[in-house]
């Protein structure tokens, strides 16, 4: 595996843990709100596995594990052996995924390569391609949702919201579909210079819109959060 960026110590990417985040390049989606547009073009600081393990061993007493993010990690053939080695060394693994590779996900979960999955649910299914910016195999997304719920030791589903792509009713539709899941996180869009659509093009939900979702769905999940 080659990574294109790192956050050395994150307190926010893995619930209740300190982790090092590694970003892969490449993604099969083009979400307009993507913050990592440089990764979609495979641009970044190259980090190889030896550097990852060297860093983790030095920080063994400071970090609980890693988060593999992107880009889309499940597109990389080396992911499973890499995560196997991370686990063999005794670190926790969180995987961020867009859920387009249920076969890879199933393998990782069945072989206990992952301790926590954060899966994006981009939109209600009829709007998925508009938000993902690419053709989407909806059955693959549904299969990944089921796998995460059935096989992952711990997990969250999450949706990024901005006014140009989603409405409150869309989020309610997603929440209804995944009702009964452990955690659902609503991530409000934050603008920055690396946003794929360009800075200043997208608008976050207003507080009233976030509150409207919260009022209706917080009872659907063990934990519901907006951030
Ligand atoms: S936000 Fe969308 S385009 Fe960006 S890495 Fe995630 S799935 Fe890919």
Tab-separated table of C-alpha atoms and ligand atoms in Angstrom:
chain	number	residue	atom	x	y	z
A	1	UNK	CA	0.000	0.000	0.000
A	2	UNK	CA	1.071	3.519	-0.704
A	3	UNK	CA	-0.494	6.387	1.204
A	4	UNK	CA	-0.655	10.013	0.172
A	5	UNK	CA	-1.001	11.712	3.520
A	6	UNK	CA	-1.119	11.229	7.260
A	7	UNK	CA	-2.544	12.798	10.403
A	8	UNK	CA	-0.108	11.704	13.059
A	9	UNK	CA	-2.395	11.792	16.097
A	10	UNK	CA	-6.137	12.305	15.704
A	11	UNK	CA	-8.531	12.479	18.647
A	12	UNK	CA	-11.636	12.754	16.464
A	13	UNK	CA	-11.417	10.111	13.737
A	14	UNK	CA	-11.860	6.983	15.880
A	15	UNK	CA	-14.482	7.242	18.639
A	16	UNK	CA	-12.828	7.243	22.078
A	17	UNK	CA	-9.412	6.330	20.644
A	18	UNK	CA	-6.301	8.102	19.493
A	19	UNK	CA	-5.379	7.070	15.984
A	20	UNK	CA	-3.045	7.873	13.133
A	21	UNK	CA	-4.961	8.545	9.923
A	22	UNK	CA	-3.582	7.393	6.569
A	23	UNK	CA	-5.088	8.627	3.307
A	24	UNK	CA	-5.062	6.630	0.083
A	25	UNK	CA	-5.281	8.180	-3.371
A	26	UNK	CA	-8.020	7.504	-5.899
A	27	UNK	CA	-11.778	7.198	-5.591
A	28	UNK	CA	-14.584	5.912	-7.788
A	29	UNK	CA	-16.858	8.785	-6.684
A	30	UNK	CA	-16.665	12.520	-7.319
A	31	UNK	CA	-18.749	14.013	-4.519
A	32	UNK	CA	-18.813	17.794	-5.096
A	33	UNK	CA	-18.195	18.420	-1.365
A	34	UNK	CA	-15.105	16.175	-1.230
A	35	UNK	CA	-12.421	17.843	0.889
A	36	UNK	CA	-9.672	15.662	-0.491
A	37	UNK	CA	-9.781	16.584	-4.159
A	38	UNK	CA	-5.969	16.341	-4.382
A	39	UNK	CA	-6.224	12.656	-3.410
A	40	UNK	CA	-8.619	12.010	-6.297
A	41	UNK	CA	-5.757	13.053	-8.578
A	42	UNK	CA	-3.248	10.944	-6.638
A	43	UNK	CA	-1.421	14.007	-5.358
A	44	UNK	CA	0.113	13.907	-1.895
A	45	UNK	CA	3.114	13.073	0.240
A	46	UNK	CA	3.991	9.461	-0.545
A	47	UNK	CA	4.215	7.195	2.521
A	48	UNK	CA	5.034	3.497	2.192
A	49	UNK	CA	4.205	0.618	4.527
A	50	UNK	CA	7.688	0.561	6.084
A	51	UNK	CA	7.225	4.203	7.082
A	52	UNK	CA	3.787	3.442	8.507
A	53	UNK	CA	5.038	0.582	10.648
A	54	UNK	CA	8.149	2.499	11.689
A	55	UNK	CA	5.968	5.359	12.859
A	56	UNK	CA	3.439	3.134	14.640
A	57	UNK	CA	6.087	1.165	16.504
A	58	UNK	CA	7.694	4.390	17.736
A	59	UNK	CA	4.328	5.717	18.917
A	60	UNK	CA	3.012	2.421	20.271
A	61	UNK	CA	2.315	3.961	23.680
A	62	UNK	CA	0.569	6.979	22.225
A	63	UNK	CA	-1.789	5.701	19.535
A	64	UNK	CA	-4.416	2.963	19.826
A	65	UNK	CA	-4.666	2.293	16.135
A	66	UNK	CA	-5.043	3.622	12.632
A	67	UNK	CA	-7.807	4.977	10.469
A	68	UNK	CA	-7.507	4.260	6.757
A	69	UNK	CA	-9.302	6.928	4.803
A	70	UNK	CA	-9.194	8.456	1.380
A	71	UNK	CA	-9.934	8.430	-1.412
A	72	UNK	CA	-11.500	4.992	-1.272
A	73	UNK	CA	-9.339	2.397	0.522
A	74	UNK	CA	-11.243	-0.674	-0.733
A	75	UNK	CA	-10.062	-0.016	-4.306
A	76	UNK	CA	-6.505	-0.989	-3.305
A	77	UNK	CA	-5.544	-4.631	-3.681
A	78	UNK	CA	-2.937	-4.379	-0.914
A	79	UNK	CA	-5.446	-3.295	1.725
A	80	UNK	CA	-6.194	-6.671	3.293
A	81	UNK	CA	-2.568	-7.817	3.759
A	82	UNK	CA	-1.634	-4.368	5.035
A	83	UNK	CA	-4.438	-4.371	7.599
A	84	UNK	CA	-3.540	-7.937	8.544
A	85	UNK	CA	-0.074	-6.729	9.474
A	86	UNK	CA	-1.486	-3.763	11.409
A	87	UNK	CA	-3.670	-6.162	13.414
A	88	UNK	CA	-0.817	-8.627	13.908
A	89	UNK	CA	1.126	-5.809	15.539
A	90	UNK	CA	-1.744	-5.223	17.936
A	91	UNK	CA	-3.221	-1.964	16.647
A	92	UNK	CA	-6.896	-1.213	16.139
A	93	UNK	CA	-8.154	-0.518	12.613
A	94	UNK	CA	-10.884	1.859	11.532
A	95	UNK	CA	-11.876	1.873	7.872
A	96	UNK	CA	-13.590	4.772	6.112
A	97	UNK	CA	-15.442	3.609	3.012
A	98	UNK	CA	-18.049	4.668	0.493
A	99	UNK	CA	-19.432	1.128	0.466
A	100	UNK	CA	-18.951	0.404	-3.242
A	101	UNK	CA	-16.920	-2.786	-2.689
A	102	UNK	CA	-19.047	-5.168	-0.601
A	103	UNK	CA	-16.889	-8.147	-1.587
A	104	UNK	CA	-13.759	-6.509	-0.195
A	105	UNK	CA	-15.635	-5.355	2.880
A	106	UNK	CA	-16.997	-8.821	3.564
A	107	UNK	CA	-13.546	-10.317	3.339
A	108	UNK	CA	-12.072	-7.716	5.674
A	109	UNK	CA	-14.846	-8.162	8.226
A	110	UNK	CA	-14.911	-11.957	8.099
A	111	UNK	CA	-11.128	-12.080	8.477
A	112	UNK	CA	-11.247	-9.598	11.383
A	113	UNK	CA	-9.033	-7.038	9.684
A	114	UNK	CA	-11.208	-4.132	10.784
A	115	UNK	CA	-12.535	-3.118	14.205
A	116	UNK	CA	-14.622	-0.134	13.214
A	117	UNK	CA	-16.224	0.816	9.908
A	118	UNK	CA	-17.395	4.323	9.036
A	119	UNK	CA	-19.504	4.028	5.906
A	120	UNK	CA	-20.794	7.011	3.985
A	121	UNK	CA	-24.374	6.943	2.838
A	122	UNK	CA	-24.383	9.684	0.279
A	123	UNK	CA	-28.065	10.129	-0.449
A	124	UNK	CA	-31.427	8.386	-0.773
A	125	UNK	CA	-30.895	5.744	-3.440
A	126	UNK	CA	-32.710	7.623	-6.213
A	127	UNK	CA	-30.374	10.602	-5.706
A	128	UNK	CA	-27.164	8.670	-5.208
A	129	UNK	CA	-25.583	9.336	-8.574
A	130	UNK	CA	-26.260	13.058	-8.334
A	131	UNK	CA	-24.327	13.252	-5.056
A	132	UNK	CA	-21.623	10.713	-5.879
A	133	UNK	CA	-20.993	12.248	-9.305
A	134	UNK	CA	-20.558	8.805	-10.880
A	135	UNK	CA	-22.696	5.813	-11.861
A	136	UNK	CA	-23.465	3.818	-8.709
A	137	UNK	CA	-24.345	0.160	-8.168
A	138	UNK	CA	-27.072	0.677	-5.564
A	139	UNK	CA	-27.291	-3.041	-4.783
A	140	UNK	CA	-23.611	-2.922	-3.782
A	141	UNK	CA	-24.314	-0.038	-1.417
A	142	UNK	CA	-27.246	-1.899	0.143
A	143	UNK	CA	-25.140	-5.034	0.539
A	144	UNK	CA	-22.401	-3.019	2.260
A	145	UNK	CA	-24.921	-1.496	4.656
A	146	UNK	CA	-26.092	-4.996	5.612
A	147	UNK	CA	-22.522	-6.261	6.014
A	148	UNK	CA	-21.513	-3.374	8.233
A	149	UNK	CA	-24.556	-3.879	10.440
A	150	UNK	CA	-24.216	-7.643	10.619
A	151	UNK	CA	-20.455	-8.183	10.812
A	152	UNK	CA	-18.632	-5.104	12.060
A	153	UNK	CA	-17.669	-5.101	15.735
A	154	UNK	CA	-18.432	-1.392	15.807
A	155	UNK	CA	-19.540	1.053	13.148
A	156	UNK	CA	-21.174	4.265	12.084
A	157	UNK	CA	-23.041	5.423	9.030
A	158	UNK	CA	-22.581	9.022	8.052
A	159	UNK	CA	-23.971	11.515	5.591
A	160	UNK	CA	-22.460	14.828	4.570
A	161	UNK	CA	-25.102	17.463	3.997
A	162	UNK	CA	-25.133	20.624	1.915
A	163	UNK	CA	-28.139	22.501	0.565
A	164	UNK	CA	-27.268	22.160	-3.102
A	165	UNK	CA	-27.348	18.349	-2.964
A	166	UNK	CA	-29.692	17.234	-0.178
A	167	UNK	CA	-32.802	18.388	1.651
A	168	UNK	CA	-34.062	17.529	5.128
A	169	UNK	CA	-36.501	15.030	3.593
A	170	UNK	CA	-33.606	13.195	1.905
A	171	UNK	CA	-31.829	12.727	5.204
A	172	UNK	CA	-35.042	11.470	6.807
A	173	UNK	CA	-35.329	8.922	3.994
A	174	UNK	CA	-31.773	7.691	4.621
A	175	UNK	CA	-32.410	7.553	8.364
A	176	UNK	CA	-35.555	5.523	7.820
A	177	UNK	CA	-33.609	2.993	5.715
A	178	UNK	CA	-30.883	2.482	8.330
A	179	UNK	CA	-33.195	2.796	11.353
A	180	UNK	CA	-32.026	0.586	14.236
A	181	UNK	CA	-28.339	0.981	13.374
A	182	UNK	CA	-25.816	1.713	16.095
A	183	UNK	CA	-24.646	5.179	15.083
A	184	UNK	CA	-25.653	7.759	12.498
A	185	UNK	CA	-23.567	10.895	12.065
A	186	UNK	CA	-24.706	13.906	10.105
A	187	UNK	CA	-21.693	15.858	8.909
A	188	UNK	CA	-22.499	19.399	7.941
A	189	UNK	CA	-20.572	20.641	4.931
A	190	UNK	CA	-17.597	22.869	5.696
A	191	UNK	CA	-16.138	24.942	2.928
A	192	UNK	CA	-12.424	25.100	2.245
A	193	UNK	CA	-10.034	25.704	-0.627
A	194	UNK	CA	-9.636	21.975	-1.408
A	195	UNK	CA	-13.363	21.266	-1.968
A	196	UNK	CA	-13.866	19.483	-5.309
A	197	UNK	CA	-16.685	21.781	-6.486
A	198	UNK	CA	-14.589	24.840	-5.695
A	199	UNK	CA	-14.611	27.126	-2.684
A	200	UNK	CA	-17.799	29.160	-2.182
A	201	UNK	CA	-19.968	26.883	-4.332
A	202	UNK	CA	-21.744	24.823	-1.659
A	203	UNK	CA	-23.712	25.798	1.436
A	204	UNK	CA	-24.004	23.942	4.739
A	205	UNK	CA	-27.389	23.090	6.263
A	206	UNK	CA	-28.738	25.780	8.607
A	207	UNK	CA	-29.001	24.946	12.315
A	208	UNK	CA	-32.810	24.702	11.951
A	209	UNK	CA	-32.412	22.066	9.242
A	210	UNK	CA	-30.019	20.015	11.369
A	211	UNK	CA	-32.390	20.365	14.338
A	212	UNK	CA	-35.341	19.274	12.196
A	213	UNK	CA	-33.502	16.049	11.353
A	214	UNK	CA	-32.392	15.544	14.930
A	215	UNK	CA	-35.927	15.913	16.293
A	216	UNK	CA	-37.245	13.214	13.991
A	217	UNK	CA	-34.466	10.613	13.915
A	218	UNK	CA	-32.426	10.643	17.112
A	219	UNK	CA	-34.629	7.870	18.540
A	220	UNK	CA	-33.866	5.655	15.511
A	221	UNK	CA	-30.278	4.971	16.619
A	222	UNK	CA	-28.247	4.126	19.726
A	223	UNK	CA	-26.342	7.292	18.950
A	224	UNK	CA	-27.111	10.167	16.619
A	225	UNK	CA	-24.782	13.128	16.242
A	226	UNK	CA	-24.345	16.157	14.074
A	227	UNK	CA	-20.921	17.658	13.533
B	1	LIG	S1	-16.003	12.401	-0.411
B	1	LIG	FE1	-16.669	11.253	-2.236
B	1	LIG	S2	-15.122	11.675	-3.798
B	1	LIG	FE2	-14.227	12.278	-1.810
B	1	LIG	S3	-13.119	10.470	-1.141
B	1	LIG	FE3	-15.166	10.339	-0.224
B	1	LIG	S4	-16.385	9.108	-1.652
B	1	LIG	FE4	-14.523	9.787	-2.750
